[in-house]
Amino acid sequence: MDLKLSQCFIAVDDHDKALAFYRDVLGLEVRNDVGFEGMRWVTVGSPLQPDVEIVLEPPAANPDTSPADRQAVAELLAKGILRGVIFSTEDCDALFDRVRASGAEVLQEPMDQPYGVRDCAFRDPAGNLLRFTERRG
């Protein structure tokens, strides 16, 4: 098979705060910023992976989502229960220092894991869990 990841989605409750974090702190490039029928989504990605995009979208962006489900997803996002993504980096400690300096909530300082990575974790401005891993050889 010739499958490759193309897009993944992260729920955000404030696109401007999300852009300040993903673009300005993490250094991802903005590839698309779309407003359509009262909804906005922004696509970002690493310059090192031009064929992979992260779509920053409102919670429960599906137009068929019921108001009750939309509210439930917004509440889960506010609690930080929705999952985010795991990024890889060549220097976990330097990335940690840069992200911590931005004021992001630290969940885990850099540490060596028994499965061969050094990693750290933060919450993005919407509360999503983000992990950053550096492979150890």
PDB file of C-alpha atoms in Angstrom:
ATOM      1  CA  MET A   1       0.000   0.000   0.000  1.00  0.00           C
ATOM      2  CA  ASP A   2       1.073   3.561  -0.563  1.00  0.00           C
ATOM      3  CA  LEU A   3      -0.723   5.268   2.342  1.00  0.00           C
ATOM      4  CA  LYS A   4       0.668   8.424   3.902  1.00  0.00           C
ATOM      5  CA  LEU A   5      -0.756  10.790   6.492  1.00  0.00           C
ATOM      6  CA  SER A   6      -2.101  13.920   4.832  1.00  0.00           C
ATOM      7  CA  GLN A   7      -4.002  15.845   7.506  1.00  0.00           C
ATOM      8  CA  CYS A   8      -4.824  15.676  11.175  1.00  0.00           C
ATOM      9  CA  PHE A   9      -7.214  17.883  13.115  1.00  0.00           C
ATOM     10  CA  ILE A  10      -6.854  19.791  16.364  1.00  0.00           C
ATOM     11  CA  ALA A  11      -9.851  21.490  17.963  1.00  0.00           C
ATOM     12  CA  VAL A  12      -9.208  25.102  18.973  1.00  0.00           C
ATOM     13  CA  ASP A  13     -11.529  27.621  20.579  1.00  0.00           C
ATOM     14  CA  ASP A  14      -9.639  30.746  19.468  1.00  0.00           C
ATOM     15  CA  HIS A  15      -7.864  30.738  16.114  1.00  0.00           C
ATOM     16  CA  ASP A  16      -5.852  33.876  16.828  1.00  0.00           C
ATOM     17  CA  LYS A  17      -4.406  32.381  20.036  1.00  0.00           C
ATOM     18  CA  ALA A  18      -3.814  29.093  18.231  1.00  0.00           C
ATOM     19  CA  LEU A  19      -1.968  30.885  15.415  1.00  0.00           C
ATOM     20  CA  ALA A  20       0.193  32.791  17.889  1.00  0.00           C
ATOM     21  CA  PHE A  21       1.200  29.446  19.387  1.00  0.00           C
ATOM     22  CA  TYR A  22       1.522  27.138  16.380  1.00  0.00           C
ATOM     23  CA  ARG A  23       3.008  29.733  14.020  1.00  0.00           C
ATOM     24  CA  ASP A  24       4.927  32.099  16.280  1.00  0.00           C
ATOM     25  CA  VAL A  25       6.089  29.721  19.030  1.00  0.00           C
ATOM     26  CA  LEU A  26       6.404  26.377  17.225  1.00  0.00           C
ATOM     27  CA  GLY A  27       7.422  27.881  13.881  1.00  0.00           C
ATOM     28  CA  LEU A  28       4.833  26.119  11.731  1.00  0.00           C
ATOM     29  CA  GLU A  29       3.875  27.817   8.492  1.00  0.00           C
ATOM     30  CA  VAL A  30       0.311  28.877   7.768  1.00  0.00           C
ATOM     31  CA  ARG A  31      -0.854  27.172   4.621  1.00  0.00           C
ATOM     32  CA  ASN A  32      -4.498  28.161   4.559  1.00  0.00           C
ATOM     33  CA  ASP A  33      -6.833  30.397   6.560  1.00  0.00           C
ATOM     34  CA  VAL A  34     -10.431  29.867   5.508  1.00  0.00           C
ATOM     35  CA  GLY A  35     -13.687  31.415   6.590  1.00  0.00           C
ATOM     36  CA  PHE A  36     -16.830  29.735   5.312  1.00  0.00           C
ATOM     37  CA  GLU A  37     -20.441  30.035   6.448  1.00  0.00           C
ATOM     38  CA  GLY A  38     -19.531  31.494   9.820  1.00  0.00           C
ATOM     39  CA  MET A  39     -16.779  28.976  10.538  1.00  0.00           C
ATOM     40  CA  ARG A  40     -13.002  29.364  10.315  1.00  0.00           C
ATOM     41  CA  TRP A  41     -10.260  26.812  10.014  1.00  0.00           C
ATOM     42  CA  VAL A  42      -6.532  27.317   9.632  1.00  0.00           C
ATOM     43  CA  THR A  43      -4.099  24.815   8.161  1.00  0.00           C
ATOM     44  CA  VAL A  44      -0.516  24.817   9.440  1.00  0.00           C
ATOM     45  CA  GLY A  45       2.450  22.550   8.854  1.00  0.00           C
ATOM     46  CA  SER A  46       6.160  22.097   9.229  1.00  0.00           C
ATOM     47  CA  PRO A  47       8.334  23.306   6.358  1.00  0.00           C
ATOM     48  CA  LEU A  48      10.118  19.950   6.759  1.00  0.00           C
ATOM     49  CA  GLN A  49       6.889  18.074   5.894  1.00  0.00           C
ATOM     50  CA  PRO A  50       5.179  19.912   3.046  1.00  0.00           C
ATOM     51  CA  ASP A  51       2.731  17.044   2.474  1.00  0.00           C
ATOM     52  CA  VAL A  52       1.398  16.890   6.079  1.00  0.00           C
ATOM     53  CA  GLU A  53      -1.044  19.487   7.394  1.00  0.00           C
ATOM     54  CA  ILE A  54      -2.571  20.176  10.783  1.00  0.00           C
ATOM     55  CA  VAL A  55      -6.050  21.660  10.555  1.00  0.00           C
ATOM     56  CA  LEU A  56      -6.949  23.949  13.460  1.00  0.00           C
ATOM     57  CA  GLU A  57     -10.713  23.835  13.551  1.00  0.00           C
ATOM     58  CA  PRO A  58     -13.529  24.744  15.948  1.00  0.00           C
ATOM     59  CA  PRO A  59     -14.698  22.034  18.341  1.00  0.00           C
ATOM     60  CA  ALA A  60     -17.307  19.807  16.681  1.00  0.00           C
ATOM     61  CA  ALA A  61     -16.814  21.480  13.308  1.00  0.00           C
ATOM     62  CA  ASN A  62     -19.129  19.048  11.541  1.00  0.00           C
ATOM     63  CA  PRO A  63     -22.231  21.065  10.546  1.00  0.00           C
ATOM     64  CA  ASP A  64     -24.442  18.095  11.440  1.00  0.00           C
ATOM     65  CA  THR A  65     -23.301  18.111  15.079  1.00  0.00           C
ATOM     66  CA  SER A  66     -26.199  18.682  17.438  1.00  0.00           C
ATOM     67  CA  PRO A  67     -26.104  21.686  19.791  1.00  0.00           C
ATOM     68  CA  ALA A  68     -25.845  19.309  22.776  1.00  0.00           C
ATOM     69  CA  ASP A  69     -22.889  17.456  21.242  1.00  0.00           C
ATOM     70  CA  ARG A  70     -21.234  20.748  20.260  1.00  0.00           C
ATOM     71  CA  GLN A  71     -21.525  21.910  23.883  1.00  0.00           C
ATOM     72  CA  ALA A  72     -20.160  18.587  25.185  1.00  0.00           C
ATOM     73  CA  VAL A  73     -17.106  18.777  22.907  1.00  0.00           C
ATOM     74  CA  ALA A  74     -16.473  22.407  23.913  1.00  0.00           C
ATOM     75  CA  GLU A  75     -16.584  21.374  27.578  1.00  0.00           C
ATOM     76  CA  LEU A  76     -14.149  18.497  26.992  1.00  0.00           C
ATOM     77  CA  LEU A  77     -11.808  20.867  25.154  1.00  0.00           C
ATOM     78  CA  ALA A  78     -11.963  23.346  28.036  1.00  0.00           C
ATOM     79  CA  LYS A  79     -11.006  20.538  30.447  1.00  0.00           C
ATOM     80  CA  GLY A  80      -8.022  19.549  28.306  1.00  0.00           C
ATOM     81  CA  ILE A  81      -9.356  16.040  27.733  1.00  0.00           C
ATOM     82  CA  LEU A  82      -9.188  16.007  23.928  1.00  0.00           C
ATOM     83  CA  ARG A  83      -5.973  14.611  22.519  1.00  0.00           C
ATOM     84  CA  GLY A  84      -3.500  16.617  20.504  1.00  0.00           C
ATOM     85  CA  VAL A  85      -0.483  15.475  18.535  1.00  0.00           C
ATOM     86  CA  ILE A  86       3.079  14.309  19.073  1.00  0.00           C
ATOM     87  CA  PHE A  87       5.812  16.250  17.308  1.00  0.00           C
ATOM     88  CA  SER A  88       9.393  15.104  16.817  1.00  0.00           C
ATOM     89  CA  THR A  89      12.344  17.434  17.275  1.00  0.00           C
ATOM     90  CA  GLU A  90      16.112  17.199  17.115  1.00  0.00           C
ATOM     91  CA  ASP A  91      16.542  19.108  20.402  1.00  0.00           C
ATOM     92  CA  CYS A  92      13.855  18.518  23.014  1.00  0.00           C
ATOM     93  CA  ASP A  93      15.524  20.731  25.636  1.00  0.00           C
ATOM     94  CA  ALA A  94      15.842  23.771  23.373  1.00  0.00           C
ATOM     95  CA  LEU A  95      12.259  23.369  22.183  1.00  0.00           C
ATOM     96  CA  PHE A  96      11.100  23.027  25.794  1.00  0.00           C
ATOM     97  CA  ASP A  97      12.828  26.293  26.731  1.00  0.00           C
ATOM     98  CA  ARG A  98      11.244  28.135  23.783  1.00  0.00           C
ATOM     99  CA  VAL A  99       7.723  26.831  24.441  1.00  0.00           C
ATOM    100  CA  ARG A 100       7.951  27.383  28.206  1.00  0.00           C
ATOM    101  CA  ALA A 101       9.104  30.977  27.596  1.00  0.00           C
ATOM    102  CA  SER A 102       5.889  31.548  25.617  1.00  0.00           C
ATOM    103  CA  GLY A 103       3.856  30.920  28.771  1.00  0.00           C
ATOM    104  CA  ALA A 104       2.384  27.594  27.618  1.00  0.00           C
ATOM    105  CA  GLU A 105       1.256  25.287  30.408  1.00  0.00           C
ATOM    106  CA  VAL A 106       4.020  22.766  31.150  1.00  0.00           C
ATOM    107  CA  LEU A 107       2.793  19.211  31.729  1.00  0.00           C
ATOM    108  CA  GLN A 108       6.161  17.455  31.726  1.00  0.00           C
ATOM    109  CA  GLU A 109       9.708  18.762  31.668  1.00  0.00           C
ATOM    110  CA  PRO A 110      12.165  16.991  29.362  1.00  0.00           C
ATOM    111  CA  MET A 111      12.981  13.485  30.520  1.00  0.00           C
ATOM    112  CA  ASP A 112      14.509  10.348  29.084  1.00  0.00           C
ATOM    113  CA  GLN A 113      11.963   7.577  28.555  1.00  0.00           C
ATOM    114  CA  PRO A 114      12.781   3.847  28.696  1.00  0.00           C
ATOM    115  CA  TYR A 115      11.498   3.408  25.126  1.00  0.00           C
ATOM    116  CA  GLY A 116      14.313   5.438  23.557  1.00  0.00           C
ATOM    117  CA  VAL A 117      13.115   9.034  23.420  1.00  0.00           C
ATOM    118  CA  ARG A 118      13.572  12.205  25.413  1.00  0.00           C
ATOM    119  CA  ASP A 119      10.273  14.051  25.589  1.00  0.00           C
ATOM    120  CA  CYS A 120       8.307  16.861  27.167  1.00  0.00           C
ATOM    121  CA  ALA A 121       4.665  17.914  27.146  1.00  0.00           C
ATOM    122  CA  PHE A 122       2.591  21.096  27.108  1.00  0.00           C
ATOM    123  CA  ARG A 123      -0.968  22.222  26.607  1.00  0.00           C
ATOM    124  CA  ASP A 124      -1.713  24.508  23.688  1.00  0.00           C
ATOM    125  CA  PRO A 125      -3.877  27.609  24.294  1.00  0.00           C
ATOM    126  CA  ALA A 126      -7.060  25.528  23.838  1.00  0.00           C
ATOM    127  CA  GLY A 127      -5.929  22.857  26.315  1.00  0.00           C
ATOM    128  CA  ASN A 128      -4.836  20.160  23.846  1.00  0.00           C
ATOM    129  CA  LEU A 129      -2.006  17.872  24.929  1.00  0.00           C
ATOM    130  CA  LEU A 130       1.119  18.274  22.806  1.00  0.00           C
ATOM    131  CA  ARG A 131       4.174  16.068  23.240  1.00  0.00           C
ATOM    132  CA  PHE A 132       7.602  16.734  21.744  1.00  0.00           C
ATOM    133  CA  THR A 133       9.973  13.807  21.322  1.00  0.00           C
ATOM    134  CA  GLU A 134      13.652  13.521  20.465  1.00  0.00           C
ATOM    135  CA  ARG A 135      14.847  10.067  19.403  1.00  0.00           C
ATOM    136  CA  ARG A 136      17.805   8.781  21.375  1.00  0.00           C
ATOM    137  CA  GLY A 137      20.187   6.518  19.552  1.00  0.00           C
TER     138      GLY A 137
END
